[in-house]
Short mmCIF file of C-alpha atoms in Angstrom, two decimals:
data_model
loop_
_atom_site.label_atom_id
_atom_site.label_comp_id
_atom_site.label_asym_id
_atom_site.label_seq_id
_atom_site.Cartn_x
_atom_site.Cartn_y
_atom_site.Cartn_z
CA MET A 1048 -29.09 15.15 -14.25
CA ASN A 1049 -29.28 11.90 -12.39
CA THR A 1050 -27.31 12.10 -9.17
CA ARG A 1051 -26.77 8.37 -8.68
CA GLY A 1052 -23.12 7.63 -8.15
CA LEU A 1053 -22.28 11.30 -8.46
CA SER A 1054 -20.08 12.62 -5.70
CA LEU A 1055 -21.07 16.25 -5.30
CA ASP A 1056 -18.59 18.58 -3.69
CA THR A 1057 -20.26 21.93 -3.57
CA ILE A 1058 -19.43 23.33 -0.15
CA PRO A 1059 -15.87 24.59 0.41
CA PRO A 1060 -14.72 25.12 4.02
CA LEU A 1061 -16.18 28.37 5.36
CA LEU A 1062 -12.78 29.93 5.96
CA ILE A 1063 -11.80 29.81 2.27
CA PRO A 1064 -14.21 32.51 1.01
CA LEU A 1065 -14.51 34.27 4.37
CA ARG A 1066 -10.84 35.19 4.65
CA PHE A 1067 -11.20 37.15 1.38
CA PHE A 1068 -14.53 38.74 2.37
CA LEU A 1069 -13.27 39.79 5.79
CA THR A 1070 -10.04 41.32 4.44
CA ALA A 1071 -11.68 43.37 1.67
CA PRO A 1072 -13.32 46.03 3.91
CA LEU A 1073 -9.92 46.67 5.55
CA PHE A 1074 -8.56 47.81 2.18
CA GLY A 1075 -11.64 50.03 1.81
CA ILE A 1076 -10.80 51.58 5.19
CA CYS A 1077 -7.17 52.12 4.06
CA ALA A 1078 -8.43 53.79 0.85
CA ALA A 1079 -10.64 56.13 2.91
CA LEU A 1080 -7.69 56.92 5.21
CA LEU A 1081 -5.57 57.78 2.17
CA ILE A 1082 -8.24 60.20 0.90
CA PHE A 1083 -8.48 61.75 4.37
CA TYR A 1084 -4.68 62.08 4.63
CA GLN A 1085 -4.21 63.52 1.12
CA GLY A 1086 -7.16 65.91 1.42
CA SER A 1087 -8.14 67.90 -1.63
CA ASP A 1088 -4.86 66.95 -3.40
CA ILE A 1089 -6.30 63.50 -4.07
CA TRP A 1090 -8.46 64.88 -6.91
CA LEU A 1091 -5.70 67.01 -8.51
CA SER A 1092 -4.86 64.64 -11.34
CA ARG A 1093 -5.59 61.04 -12.22
CA TRP A 1094 -1.87 60.70 -12.96
CA SER A 1095 -0.89 61.58 -9.39
CA PHE A 1096 0.66 58.72 -7.44
CA SER A 1097 -1.79 59.11 -4.57
CA SER A 1098 -4.76 58.62 -6.90
CA LEU A 1099 -3.02 55.57 -8.43
CA ALA A 1100 -2.52 54.17 -4.90
CA LEU A 1101 -6.18 54.87 -4.09
CA THR A 1102 -7.44 53.16 -7.27
CA HIS A 1103 -5.42 50.01 -6.61
CA LEU A 1104 -6.34 49.80 -2.92
CA VAL A 1105 -9.99 49.67 -4.00
CA THR A 1106 -9.74 47.61 -7.20
CA LEU A 1107 -7.19 45.02 -6.03
CA GLY A 1108 -7.76 45.20 -2.28
CA PHE A 1109 -11.54 45.23 -2.33
CA MET A 1110 -12.91 44.20 -5.74
CA LEU A 1111 -10.40 41.51 -6.70
CA MET A 1112 -10.28 40.22 -3.12
CA VAL A 1113 -14.05 39.68 -3.01
CA MET A 1114 -14.06 38.31 -6.55
CA ILE A 1115 -11.57 35.54 -5.69
CA GLY A 1116 -13.40 34.66 -2.44
CA GLY A 1117 -16.72 34.73 -4.28
CA LEU A 1118 -15.47 32.41 -7.03
CA TYR A 1119 -14.21 29.93 -4.44
CA GLN A 1120 -17.76 29.84 -3.11
CA PHE A 1121 -19.91 30.27 -6.22
CA ILE A 1122 -18.25 27.94 -8.70
CA PRO A 1123 -18.92 24.77 -6.61
CA VAL A 1124 -22.53 25.80 -5.92
CA MET A 1125 -23.21 26.43 -9.59
CA VAL A 1126 -21.26 23.65 -11.30
CA GLY A 1127 -20.86 21.03 -8.55
CA GLN A 1128 -17.03 21.06 -8.52
CA LEU A 1129 -14.68 22.65 -6.02
CA ILE A 1130 -11.78 24.79 -7.21
CA PRO A 1131 -8.93 22.30 -6.69
CA ALA A 1132 -6.60 22.51 -3.67
CA GLY A 1133 -8.49 25.48 -2.23
CA GLN A 1134 -7.52 24.61 1.34
CA TYR A 1135 -3.82 24.89 0.50
CA LEU A 1136 -3.81 27.50 -2.24
CA ALA A 1137 -6.40 30.00 -0.95
CA PRO A 1138 -4.30 31.09 2.09
CA VAL A 1139 -1.25 31.57 -0.17
CA ILE A 1140 -3.20 33.45 -2.86
CA HIS A 1141 -4.82 35.60 -0.17
CA SER A 1142 -1.53 36.42 1.61
CA LEU A 1143 0.23 37.28 -1.65
CA LEU A 1144 -2.67 39.48 -2.75
CA VAL A 1145 -2.58 41.33 0.59
CA ILE A 1146 1.20 41.82 0.39
CA GLY A 1147 1.07 42.77 -3.31
CA THR A 1148 -1.72 45.33 -2.89
CA PHE A 1149 -0.16 46.98 0.16
CA SER A 1150 3.29 47.10 -1.38
CA LEU A 1151 1.91 48.51 -4.65
CA ALA A 1152 0.03 51.29 -2.83
CA ALA A 1153 3.09 51.96 -0.66
CA ALA A 1154 5.34 51.98 -3.75
CA PHE A 1155 3.14 54.58 -5.47
CA LEU A 1156 3.31 56.76 -2.36
CA SER A 1157 7.01 56.30 -1.51
CA HIS A 1158 8.62 55.39 -4.89
CA PHE A 1159 10.87 52.77 -3.26
CA ILE A 1160 11.97 50.47 -6.07
CA PHE A 1161 12.04 47.55 -3.63
CA LEU A 1162 8.29 47.94 -3.05
CA TYR A 1163 7.56 47.93 -6.79
CA VAL A 1164 9.53 44.70 -7.14
CA LEU A 1165 7.75 43.17 -4.13
CA ALA A 1166 4.36 44.17 -5.59
CA LEU A 1167 5.30 42.78 -9.00
CA ILE A 1168 6.36 39.41 -7.59
CA SER A 1169 3.50 39.05 -5.07
CA LEU A 1170 0.72 40.07 -7.46
CA ALA A 1171 2.08 38.04 -10.37
CA LEU A 1172 2.41 34.95 -8.13
CA SER A 1173 -0.97 35.39 -6.47
CA LEU A 1174 -2.90 35.83 -9.71
CA SER A 1175 -0.96 33.13 -11.55
CA LEU A 1176 -1.70 30.65 -8.75
CA PHE A 1177 -5.39 31.50 -8.85
CA ALA A 1178 -5.52 31.30 -12.66
CA PHE A 1179 -3.62 28.00 -12.51
CA SER A 1180 -6.10 26.54 -10.02
CA LEU A 1181 -8.99 27.47 -12.33
CA ILE A 1182 -7.54 25.68 -15.37
CA PRO A 1183 -9.31 22.30 -14.74
CA LEU A 1184 -12.62 24.10 -14.55
CA LEU A 1185 -12.00 26.32 -17.55
CA ILE A 1186 -11.09 23.42 -19.83
CA ALA A 1187 -13.87 21.14 -18.53
CA GLN A 1188 -16.97 20.53 -20.63
CA LEU A 1189 -19.20 22.87 -18.67
CA ASN A 1190 -20.52 24.94 -21.55
CA LYS A 1191 -24.12 24.82 -20.37
CA HIS A 1192 -23.19 26.94 -17.37
CA LEU A 1193 -23.47 30.64 -18.12
CA LEU A 1194 -21.22 31.40 -15.15
CA VAL A 1195 -18.40 29.29 -16.60
CA TYR A 1196 -18.74 31.02 -19.99
CA LEU A 1197 -18.71 34.50 -18.41
CA LEU A 1198 -15.87 33.45 -16.14
CA ARG A 1199 -13.71 32.44 -19.06
CA ILE A 1200 -14.26 35.84 -20.69
CA LEU A 1201 -13.83 37.65 -17.37
CA LEU A 1202 -10.49 35.96 -16.74
CA VAL A 1203 -9.23 36.80 -20.22
CA VAL A 1204 -10.15 40.45 -19.64
CA LEU A 1205 -8.56 40.38 -16.19
CA ALA A 1206 -5.42 38.78 -17.64
CA ILE A 1207 -5.12 41.54 -20.26
CA THR A 1208 -5.67 44.23 -17.58
CA ILE A 1209 -3.09 42.66 -15.30
CA ALA A 1210 -0.62 42.08 -18.12
CA PHE A 1211 -0.63 45.81 -18.91
CA GLY A 1212 -0.43 46.57 -15.18
CA LEU A 1213 2.47 44.20 -14.58
CA TYR A 1214 4.26 45.51 -17.67
CA MET A 1215 4.12 49.04 -16.24
CA LEU A 1216 5.04 47.74 -12.80
CA PHE A 1217 8.02 46.00 -14.37
CA SER A 1218 9.07 49.32 -15.88
CA TYR A 1219 8.68 51.08 -12.53
CA SER A 1220 10.83 48.35 -10.96
CA PHE A 1221 13.55 48.80 -13.60
CA PRO A 1222 13.49 52.53 -14.30
CA ASP A 1223 15.93 52.25 -17.23
CA SER A 1224 13.19 50.87 -19.44
CA LEU A 1225 11.31 53.62 -21.22
CA ILE A 1226 7.67 53.08 -22.07
CA ASN A 1227 4.74 55.36 -22.88
CA TYR A 1228 3.13 55.21 -19.41
CA ARG A 1229 0.14 57.37 -20.30
CA LEU A 1230 -0.85 55.27 -23.30
CA TYR A 1231 -0.48 51.99 -21.41
CA THR A 1232 -2.27 53.44 -18.38
CA ASP A 1233 -5.20 54.43 -20.61
CA ILE A 1234 -5.43 50.92 -22.04
CA HIS A 1235 -4.94 49.32 -18.59
CA ALA A 1236 -7.75 51.56 -17.20
CA LEU A 1237 -10.00 50.84 -20.19
CA TRP A 1238 -9.73 47.07 -19.72
CA GLY A 1239 -9.80 47.25 -15.94
CA LEU A 1240 -12.44 49.87 -15.24
CA LEU A 1241 -14.77 49.14 -18.14
CA GLY A 1242 -13.99 45.56 -19.16
CA TRP A 1243 -13.28 43.81 -15.88
CA THR A 1244 -15.66 45.87 -13.71
CA VAL A 1245 -18.63 45.54 -16.06
CA LEU A 1246 -18.05 41.85 -16.84
CA LEU A 1247 -17.56 41.08 -13.14
CA ILE A 1248 -20.89 42.72 -12.35
CA MET A 1249 -22.44 40.88 -15.30
CA ALA A 1250 -21.22 37.50 -14.00
CA VAL A 1251 -22.33 38.32 -10.43
CA SER A 1252 -25.72 39.71 -11.50
CA SER A 1253 -26.49 36.74 -13.77
CA GLN A 1254 -26.24 34.36 -10.79
CA VAL A 1255 -27.18 36.40 -7.76
CA ILE A 1256 -30.14 38.47 -8.95
CA PRO A 1257 -32.33 35.52 -10.07
CA MET A 1258 -31.21 33.40 -7.10
CA PHE A 1259 -31.87 35.86 -4.29
CA TYR A 1260 -34.61 38.04 -5.78
CA VAL A 1261 -36.55 35.51 -7.96
CA THR A 1262 -36.37 37.63 -11.09
CA PRO A 1263 -36.74 36.06 -14.53
CA GLU A 1264 -33.44 34.41 -15.54
CA PHE A 1265 -30.96 36.38 -17.65
CA SER A 1266 -31.07 35.11 -21.22
CA LYS A 1267 -27.95 32.95 -21.59
CA ASN A 1268 -27.53 33.74 -25.28
CA SER A 1269 -27.96 37.48 -24.76
CA LEU A 1270 -25.32 37.65 -22.04
CA LYS A 1271 -22.92 35.44 -24.02
CA LEU A 1272 -23.34 37.69 -27.05
CA LEU A 1273 -23.12 40.89 -25.03
CA SER A 1274 -20.00 39.87 -23.11
CA MET A 1275 -18.28 38.79 -26.33
CA ALA A 1276 -19.29 42.06 -28.05
CA ILE A 1277 -17.85 44.09 -25.13
CA VAL A 1278 -14.52 42.24 -25.36
CA LEU A 1279 -14.32 42.65 -29.15
CA THR A 1280 -15.09 46.36 -28.86
CA LEU A 1281 -12.41 46.75 -26.18
CA ILE A 1282 -9.90 45.02 -28.46
CA MET A 1283 -10.77 47.37 -31.33
CA LEU A 1284 -10.62 50.41 -29.06
CA SER A 1285 -7.20 49.35 -27.77
CA PHE A 1286 -5.92 48.89 -31.30
CA SER A 1287 -7.24 52.29 -32.25
CA LEU A 1288 -5.36 53.78 -29.27
CA LEU A 1289 -2.16 51.84 -29.97
CA LEU A 1290 -1.93 51.85 -33.73
CA ILE A 1291 -4.05 54.55 -35.30
CA LYS A 1292 -2.70 58.00 -34.77
CA ASP A 1293 -5.76 59.83 -36.04
CA LYS A 1294 -8.23 57.96 -33.86
CA LEU A 1295 -11.07 60.41 -34.34
CA PHE A 1296 -13.34 58.24 -36.48
CA SER A 1297 -12.48 54.79 -35.17
CA GLY A 1298 -12.37 56.03 -31.57
CA ILE A 1299 -15.83 57.58 -31.72
CA PHE A 1300 -17.30 54.56 -33.50
CA PHE A 1301 -16.02 52.04 -30.96
CA GLU A 1302 -16.84 54.29 -28.01
CA LEU A 1303 -20.40 54.59 -29.32
CA LEU A 1304 -20.60 50.83 -29.75
CA LEU A 1305 -19.30 50.22 -26.22
CA SER A 1306 -21.79 52.73 -24.78
CA ILE A 1307 -24.66 50.93 -26.52
CA GLU A 1308 -23.48 47.56 -25.19
CA LEU A 1309 -23.20 48.89 -21.63
CA LEU A 1310 -26.58 50.62 -21.96
CA VAL A 1311 -28.23 47.36 -23.06
CA PHE A 1312 -26.73 45.48 -20.08
CA SER A 1313 -27.74 48.15 -17.60
CA LEU A 1314 -31.33 48.54 -18.86
CA TYR A 1315 -31.76 44.76 -19.16
CA SER A 1316 -30.63 44.23 -15.55
CA LEU A 1317 -32.89 47.00 -14.25
CA TRP A 1318 -35.81 45.58 -16.28
CA LEU A 1319 -35.28 42.13 -14.73
CA ILE A 1320 -35.08 43.61 -11.22
CA GLU A 1321 -38.37 45.44 -11.75
CA HIS A 1322 -40.02 42.27 -13.13
CA ARG A 1323 -39.20 39.97 -10.23
CA LYS A 1324 -41.93 37.49 -9.47
CA ARG A 1325 -42.29 38.20 -5.77
CA LYS A 1326 -41.72 41.82 -4.83
CA LEU A 1327 -40.57 41.20 -1.27
CA ALA A 1328 -39.17 44.17 0.63
CA ASP A 1329 -35.40 43.68 0.60
CA VAL A 1330 -32.99 46.56 0.98
CA THR A 1331 -30.11 44.62 -0.60
CA ILE A 1332 -31.76 44.85 -4.02
CA SER A 1333 -31.38 48.63 -3.78
CA PHE A 1334 -27.59 48.12 -3.93
CA PHE A 1335 -28.03 46.49 -7.35
CA ARG A 1336 -30.35 49.30 -8.46
CA ILE A 1337 -27.74 51.91 -7.46
CA ALA A 1338 -25.06 49.87 -9.28
CA HIS A 1339 -26.92 49.79 -12.58
CA PHE A 1340 -28.10 53.37 -12.21
CA SER A 1341 -24.43 54.38 -11.77
CA LEU A 1342 -23.60 52.63 -15.03
CA LEU A 1343 -26.30 54.68 -16.79
CA VAL A 1344 -24.79 57.84 -15.28
CA VAL A 1345 -21.33 56.76 -16.52
CA ILE A 1346 -22.62 56.34 -20.08
CA ILE A 1347 -24.22 59.79 -20.11
CA LEU A 1348 -21.22 61.48 -18.48
CA TRP A 1349 -18.83 59.68 -20.82
CA TRP A 1350 -20.48 61.30 -23.83
CA PHE A 1351 -20.50 64.66 -22.12
CA TYR A 1352 -16.79 64.17 -21.35
CA ALA A 1353 -15.86 62.96 -24.81
CA GLN A 1354 -17.97 65.29 -26.94
CA VAL A 1355 -18.81 68.45 -25.01
CA ILE A 1356 -15.73 69.28 -22.95
CA SER A 1357 -12.90 70.82 -24.95
CA ALA A 1358 -9.23 70.07 -24.31
CA GLU A 1359 -8.75 73.61 -22.93
CA GLU A 1360 -11.19 73.02 -20.08
CA GLU A 1361 -8.56 71.09 -18.17
CA LEU A 1362 -10.07 71.37 -14.69
CA LEU A 1363 -13.52 70.20 -15.83
CA LYS A 1364 -11.89 67.36 -17.80
CA THR A 1365 -9.99 66.17 -14.72
CA GLN A 1366 -13.12 66.43 -12.58
CA MET A 1367 -15.10 64.37 -15.11
CA GLU A 1368 -12.38 61.70 -15.20
CA PHE A 1369 -12.63 61.31 -11.42
CA ILE A 1370 -16.42 61.26 -11.46
CA LEU A 1371 -16.39 58.57 -14.17
CA ALA A 1372 -13.95 56.48 -12.13
CA ILE A 1373 -15.90 56.98 -8.86
CA SER A 1374 -19.20 56.10 -10.59
CA LEU A 1375 -17.71 52.97 -12.13
CA VAL A 1376 -15.77 51.69 -9.14
CA TYR A 1377 -17.71 52.97 -6.12
CA GLY A 1378 -21.09 53.37 -7.83
CA LEU A 1379 -21.26 50.28 -10.03
CA ALA A 1380 -18.82 47.72 -8.65
CA LEU A 1381 -18.79 48.47 -4.92
CA SER A 1382 -22.56 48.92 -4.70
CA ALA A 1383 -23.12 45.50 -6.25
CA ILE A 1384 -20.35 43.86 -4.21
CA ILE A 1385 -21.48 45.35 -0.86
CA GLY A 1386 -25.06 44.30 -1.71
CA LEU A 1387 -23.78 40.83 -2.59
CA LEU A 1388 -21.85 40.51 0.69
CA GLN A 1389 -25.02 41.34 2.65
CA LYS A 1390 -26.54 38.24 1.04
CA ILE A 1391 -23.71 35.81 0.49
CA VAL A 1392 -22.12 35.88 3.96
CA PRO A 1393 -25.42 35.17 5.78
CA PHE A 1394 -26.14 32.50 3.16
CA LEU A 1395 -22.77 30.82 3.80
CA ILE A 1396 -23.24 30.89 7.56
CA PHE A 1397 -26.75 29.49 7.15
CA LEU A 1398 -25.51 26.76 4.79
CA HIS A 1399 -22.72 25.58 7.10
CA LEU A 1400 -24.93 25.61 10.20
CA GLN A 1401 -27.67 23.79 8.31
CA ARG A 1402 -25.17 21.14 7.24
CA LEU A 1403 -24.02 20.72 10.82
CA SER A 1404 -27.59 20.61 12.07
CA LEU A 1405 -28.49 17.77 9.68
CA LYS A 1406 -25.76 15.69 11.30
CA HIS A 1407 -27.12 16.51 14.78
CA PRO A 1408 -30.85 15.74 14.81
CA GLY A 1409 -33.05 18.05 16.84
CA THR A 1410 -30.88 21.13 16.39
CA ILE A 1411 -32.63 22.69 13.41
CA SER A 1412 -34.01 25.49 15.60
CA LEU A 1413 -30.39 26.55 16.27
CA VAL A 1414 -29.91 27.45 12.59
CA PRO A 1415 -30.69 31.18 12.46
CA ASN A 1416 -32.80 32.80 9.78
CA MET A 1417 -30.61 34.57 7.22
CA LYS A 1418 -32.18 37.92 8.11
CA LYS A 1419 -30.98 37.50 11.70
CA ILE A 1420 -27.35 37.00 10.61
CA ILE A 1421 -27.19 40.50 9.07
CA SER A 1422 -30.38 42.24 10.12
CA THR A 1423 -32.54 44.26 7.73
CA LYS A 1424 -31.94 47.29 9.95
CA ASN A 1425 -28.16 46.92 9.64
CA SER A 1426 -28.44 46.51 5.86
CA LYS A 1427 -30.58 49.65 5.65
CA ILE A 1428 -27.95 51.59 7.62
CA GLN A 1429 -25.27 50.17 5.29
CA PHE A 1430 -27.25 51.36 2.29
CA LEU A 1431 -27.56 54.84 3.80
CA PHE A 1432 -23.80 55.05 4.49
CA HIS A 1433 -22.99 53.77 1.03
CA CYS A 1434 -25.26 56.23 -0.80
CA LEU A 1435 -24.10 59.16 1.35
CA SER A 1436 -20.43 58.34 0.82
CA LEU A 1437 -20.96 57.89 -2.95
CA PHE A 1438 -22.72 61.24 -3.17
CA LEU A 1439 -20.07 62.98 -1.04
CA LEU A 1440 -17.18 61.51 -3.04
CA ILE A 1441 -18.68 62.91 -6.26
CA PHE A 1442 -19.54 66.20 -4.52
CA SER A 1443 -15.97 66.53 -3.20
CA VAL A 1444 -14.53 66.37 -6.72
CA PHE A 1445 -16.24 69.73 -7.40
CA PHE A 1446 -15.87 71.04 -3.83
CA PRO A 1447 -12.55 69.57 -2.62
CA GLN A 1448 -12.79 71.40 0.73
CA TRP A 1449 -15.38 68.73 1.69
CA VAL A 1450 -13.20 65.75 0.79
CA TRP A 1451 -12.48 65.03 4.48
CA LEU A 1452 -16.20 64.45 5.08
CA ALA A 1453 -16.41 62.11 2.06
CA ALA A 1454 -13.42 60.17 3.42
CA ILE A 1455 -15.02 59.85 6.87
CA LEU A 1456 -18.32 58.61 5.41
CA MET A 1457 -16.44 56.16 3.18
CA MET A 1458 -14.53 54.90 6.21
CA ILE A 1459 -17.76 54.48 8.21
CA ASN A 1460 -19.27 52.60 5.25
CA PHE A 1461 -16.46 50.03 5.24
CA ILE A 1462 -16.24 49.82 9.06
CA TRP A 1463 -19.99 49.13 9.18
CA LEU A 1464 -19.62 46.44 6.53
CA TRP A 1465 -16.75 44.83 8.43
CA LYS A 1466 -18.69 45.00 11.71
CA ASN A 1467 -21.73 43.33 10.11
CA LEU A 1468 -19.61 40.54 8.60
CA LEU A 1469 -17.80 39.98 11.91
CA GLN A 1470 -21.10 39.87 13.82
CA GLY A 1471 -22.24 37.16 11.41
CA ILE A 1472 -19.08 35.14 12.08
CA PHE A 1473 -19.52 35.48 15.86
CA LEU A 1474 -23.12 34.29 15.54
CA TYR A 1475 -21.87 31.32 13.49
CA GLN A 1476 -19.32 30.41 16.17
CA LYS A 1477 -21.93 30.70 18.94
CA ASN A 1478 -24.58 28.60 17.18
CA ARG A 1479 -22.02 26.06 16.00
CA LYS A 1480 -20.97 25.46 19.60
CA GLN A 1481 -24.61 25.16 20.68
CA ILE A 1482 -25.31 22.57 17.96
CA LEU A 1483 -22.24 20.54 18.90
CA ASN A 1484 -23.03 20.73 22.64
CA TYR A 1485 -26.66 19.82 22.05
CA ASN A 1486 -25.55 16.68 20.29
CA TYR A 1487 -23.13 15.85 23.13
CA SER A 1488 -25.76 16.04 25.86
CA TYR A 1489 -28.26 14.18 23.66
CA GLU A 1490 -25.89 11.29 23.05
CA THR A 1491 -24.72 10.93 26.63
CA MET B 906 -45.71 26.99 1.07
CA LYS B 907 -48.05 24.27 -0.17
CA VAL B 908 -47.27 20.60 0.30
CA THR B 909 -49.54 18.19 -1.53
CA ALA B 910 -49.62 14.51 -0.54
CA ASN B 911 -50.58 11.85 -3.07
CA ARG B 912 -50.51 8.14 -2.48
CA LEU B 913 -49.40 6.70 -5.81
CA ASP B 914 -49.81 3.03 -4.91
CA ASN B 915 -49.68 0.88 -1.83
CA THR B 916 -46.00 1.44 -1.23
CA ALA B 917 -45.25 5.14 -1.63
CA LYS B 918 -46.84 8.44 -0.76
CA GLU B 919 -45.61 11.51 -2.60
CA LEU B 920 -45.18 14.85 -0.84
CA LEU B 921 -45.11 17.53 -3.53
CA ILE B 922 -43.43 20.81 -2.67
CA ASP B 923 -43.16 23.67 -5.13
CA VAL B 924 -40.38 26.11 -4.14
CA SER B 925 -39.78 27.47 -7.62
CA GLU B 926 -40.83 30.99 -6.69
CA TYR B 927 -38.94 31.27 -3.42
CA GLU B 928 -35.79 33.32 -2.93
CA ALA B 929 -32.61 31.55 -1.73
CA PRO B 930 -32.26 30.02 0.81
CA ARG B 931 -35.98 29.51 1.50
CA PRO B 932 -36.31 26.47 -0.82
CA PHE B 933 -33.49 24.94 1.16
CA GLU B 934 -35.12 25.67 4.53
CA GLU B 935 -38.54 24.37 3.47
CA VAL B 936 -37.20 21.12 2.03
CA VAL B 937 -34.94 20.42 5.02
CA LYS B 938 -37.95 20.97 7.29
CA LEU B 939 -40.04 18.58 5.19
CA VAL B 940 -37.26 15.98 5.07
CA SER B 941 -37.05 16.00 8.86
CA GLN B 942 -40.79 15.19 8.99
CA LEU B 943 -40.64 12.44 6.36
CA LYS B 944 -42.44 9.30 7.55
CA SER B 945 -41.95 5.73 6.50
CA GLY B 946 -43.48 5.14 3.06
CA GLU B 947 -43.11 8.76 1.93
CA TYR B 948 -40.89 10.50 -0.57
CA ILE B 949 -40.61 14.13 -1.69
CA ARG B 950 -41.02 15.59 -5.15
CA MET B 951 -39.46 19.07 -5.12
CA LEU B 952 -40.16 21.56 -7.91
CA HIS B 953 -37.46 24.19 -8.33
CA ARG B 954 -36.10 26.65 -10.89
CA LYS B 955 -32.44 25.87 -10.03
CA GLU B 956 -30.31 22.79 -9.48
CA PRO B 957 -29.97 22.82 -5.66
CA LEU B 958 -26.55 21.13 -5.63
CA PRO B 959 -25.53 22.00 -2.02
CA LEU B 960 -28.90 20.71 -0.75
CA ILE B 961 -28.48 17.45 -2.67
CA GLN B 962 -24.96 17.02 -1.33
CA MET B 963 -26.14 17.57 2.25
CA LEU B 964 -29.05 15.17 1.88
CA GLN B 965 -26.78 12.51 0.39
CA GLU B 966 -24.35 12.96 3.28
CA ASN B 967 -27.22 12.23 5.67
CA GLY B 968 -28.62 9.04 4.19
CA TYR B 969 -31.08 10.40 1.64
CA GLU B 970 -31.17 9.55 -2.06
CA CYS B 971 -31.91 12.18 -4.69
CA ARG B 972 -32.75 12.10 -8.38
CA MET B 973 -32.95 15.24 -10.47
CA PHE B 974 -34.50 15.63 -13.91
CA PRO B 975 -36.06 18.33 -16.11
CA GLY B 976 -39.50 19.22 -14.86
CA GLN B 977 -42.77 19.55 -16.72
CA GLN B 978 -44.12 22.60 -14.90
CA VAL B 979 -40.81 24.08 -13.75
CA GLU B 980 -37.15 23.81 -14.72
CA TRP B 981 -36.21 21.00 -12.31
CA GLU B 982 -37.89 18.19 -10.40
CA ILE B 983 -35.98 16.56 -7.57
CA ILE B 984 -37.06 13.30 -5.95
CA ILE B 985 -35.84 12.79 -2.38
CA TRP B 986 -36.28 9.73 -0.18
CA ASN B 987 -34.73 8.06 2.84
CA SER B 988 -32.45 5.28 1.62
CA GLN B 989 -33.18 3.27 4.82
CA ASP B 990 -36.87 3.09 3.93
CA ILE B 991 -36.80 -0.15 1.92
CA SER B 992 -40.26 0.02 0.35
CA VAL B 993 -39.84 3.63 -0.82
CA GLN B 994 -36.31 2.88 -1.95
CA GLU B 995 -37.56 0.10 -4.23
CA PHE B 996 -40.41 2.24 -5.53
CA CYS B 997 -38.20 5.25 -6.27
CA LEU B 998 -35.40 3.25 -7.84
CA MET B 999 -37.95 1.57 -10.09
CA ASN B 1000 -39.72 4.76 -11.09
CA PHE B 1001 -37.04 7.47 -11.09
CA SER B 1002 -33.68 5.83 -11.74
CA ASN B 1003 -33.93 6.19 -15.47
CA SER B 1004 -35.07 9.79 -15.43
CA PRO B 1005 -33.56 11.62 -18.36
CA ALA B 1006 -30.54 13.77 -17.70
CA LYS B 1007 -30.84 17.38 -18.74
#
């Protein structure tokens, strides 16, 4: 690539990704408050409205929120093009996502039809606007970028997940329409929890792990093949759920295939992490280890759930469903995302201060080291809170009398994350002022 | 970090910096530090495993020219020089402008 005449635009304004990153922990805190408020009832059934509210507070409020903020930041760095109109669209997308997620959780808890309608409109608008703003990038000739390839697949999977979700939300909003909620919920959960979560972590891992930990690069062809295989298997599994009444054979075959695909991804990622070129002590890599270890646990438990537990063992079946969901969402996705935030937010602050410092000669010493923006000690404490809360959430499924403690630890985990991110922003503001003032006194 | 200086002819001295095994954002920090110490008649050859697009944008915003092409020892080689330094500018444009795109 020759850069002559090329106008690179790789650095979006800091506020665009940060508004998403700073909002996400607040939804985590709300989710923890809901668990605390509901107590042991939260694990009674995955069909209960409180557990639906909890799932969506975490998946939409935390995971999707960080994903959108992360894409606003990562796409320009990787492909050299900003997501168009970010300055105007990001605040709208963000506000609608906040309104949509809160109203959806509130609708599940209160059953007010108005809230379902509000959630339907806000979420549909927010996600359509974001998808619309990605169109130029998705149709551009950027095939050499693995991120763009994975992103295309990820957005298709997300669109299918959301389409099923909005369809059910539409039915909640207009109660006269009769649909098979359980079947559609299963398919929605399959695409969301397995498809979207795993492919999101795949896209994140493929960029972040080699960049921050100097591991060997992920093989582009392997990840392209693997992501496509996961989507095809999900399609076949959905068809077997929707169309084939006796799904015994086809179901087991596609479940086995999906397990193998997830196993390959998990072992491959762990292998790369262990083969990094410079084994520097860095606690944030432990978040990625926990994430991929959780995926291994999910695969093992899934087979135990599907093959060993009989339909009569209803309590154990329900407990396994919650443990699978906790391991996938809190263990796999949140571990990787919290680990990512410990890296990406200091990196962004560093990048913007460095840019400012280049324009103000002599101020380079005012650009802090990344490890000072979120200290290693604070990241270690974050890791401790995260692991403890993950363990206690799983423990509380079997011993619901301890669910209050799990909720408190989960709340502390998100409060600590929020505090660390805010501290980074305050440091940015302070150093930014110092750089600007330094320049002023130097010039006069 | 190892910086090797080679004078290629009477007009340009190359500062070679290999950051291909550094974790982000250390390559960025090291190159910015080196750029701030760049003297007249010098240019930088940076070896890296990634395309450092934000770094290139920032350098271009601050009066530096960059050329990027596939490397021999590592994935990418990036040539950086001060566009105000006439002799280096001529040398680099002559030697690196037609570098193959990857």
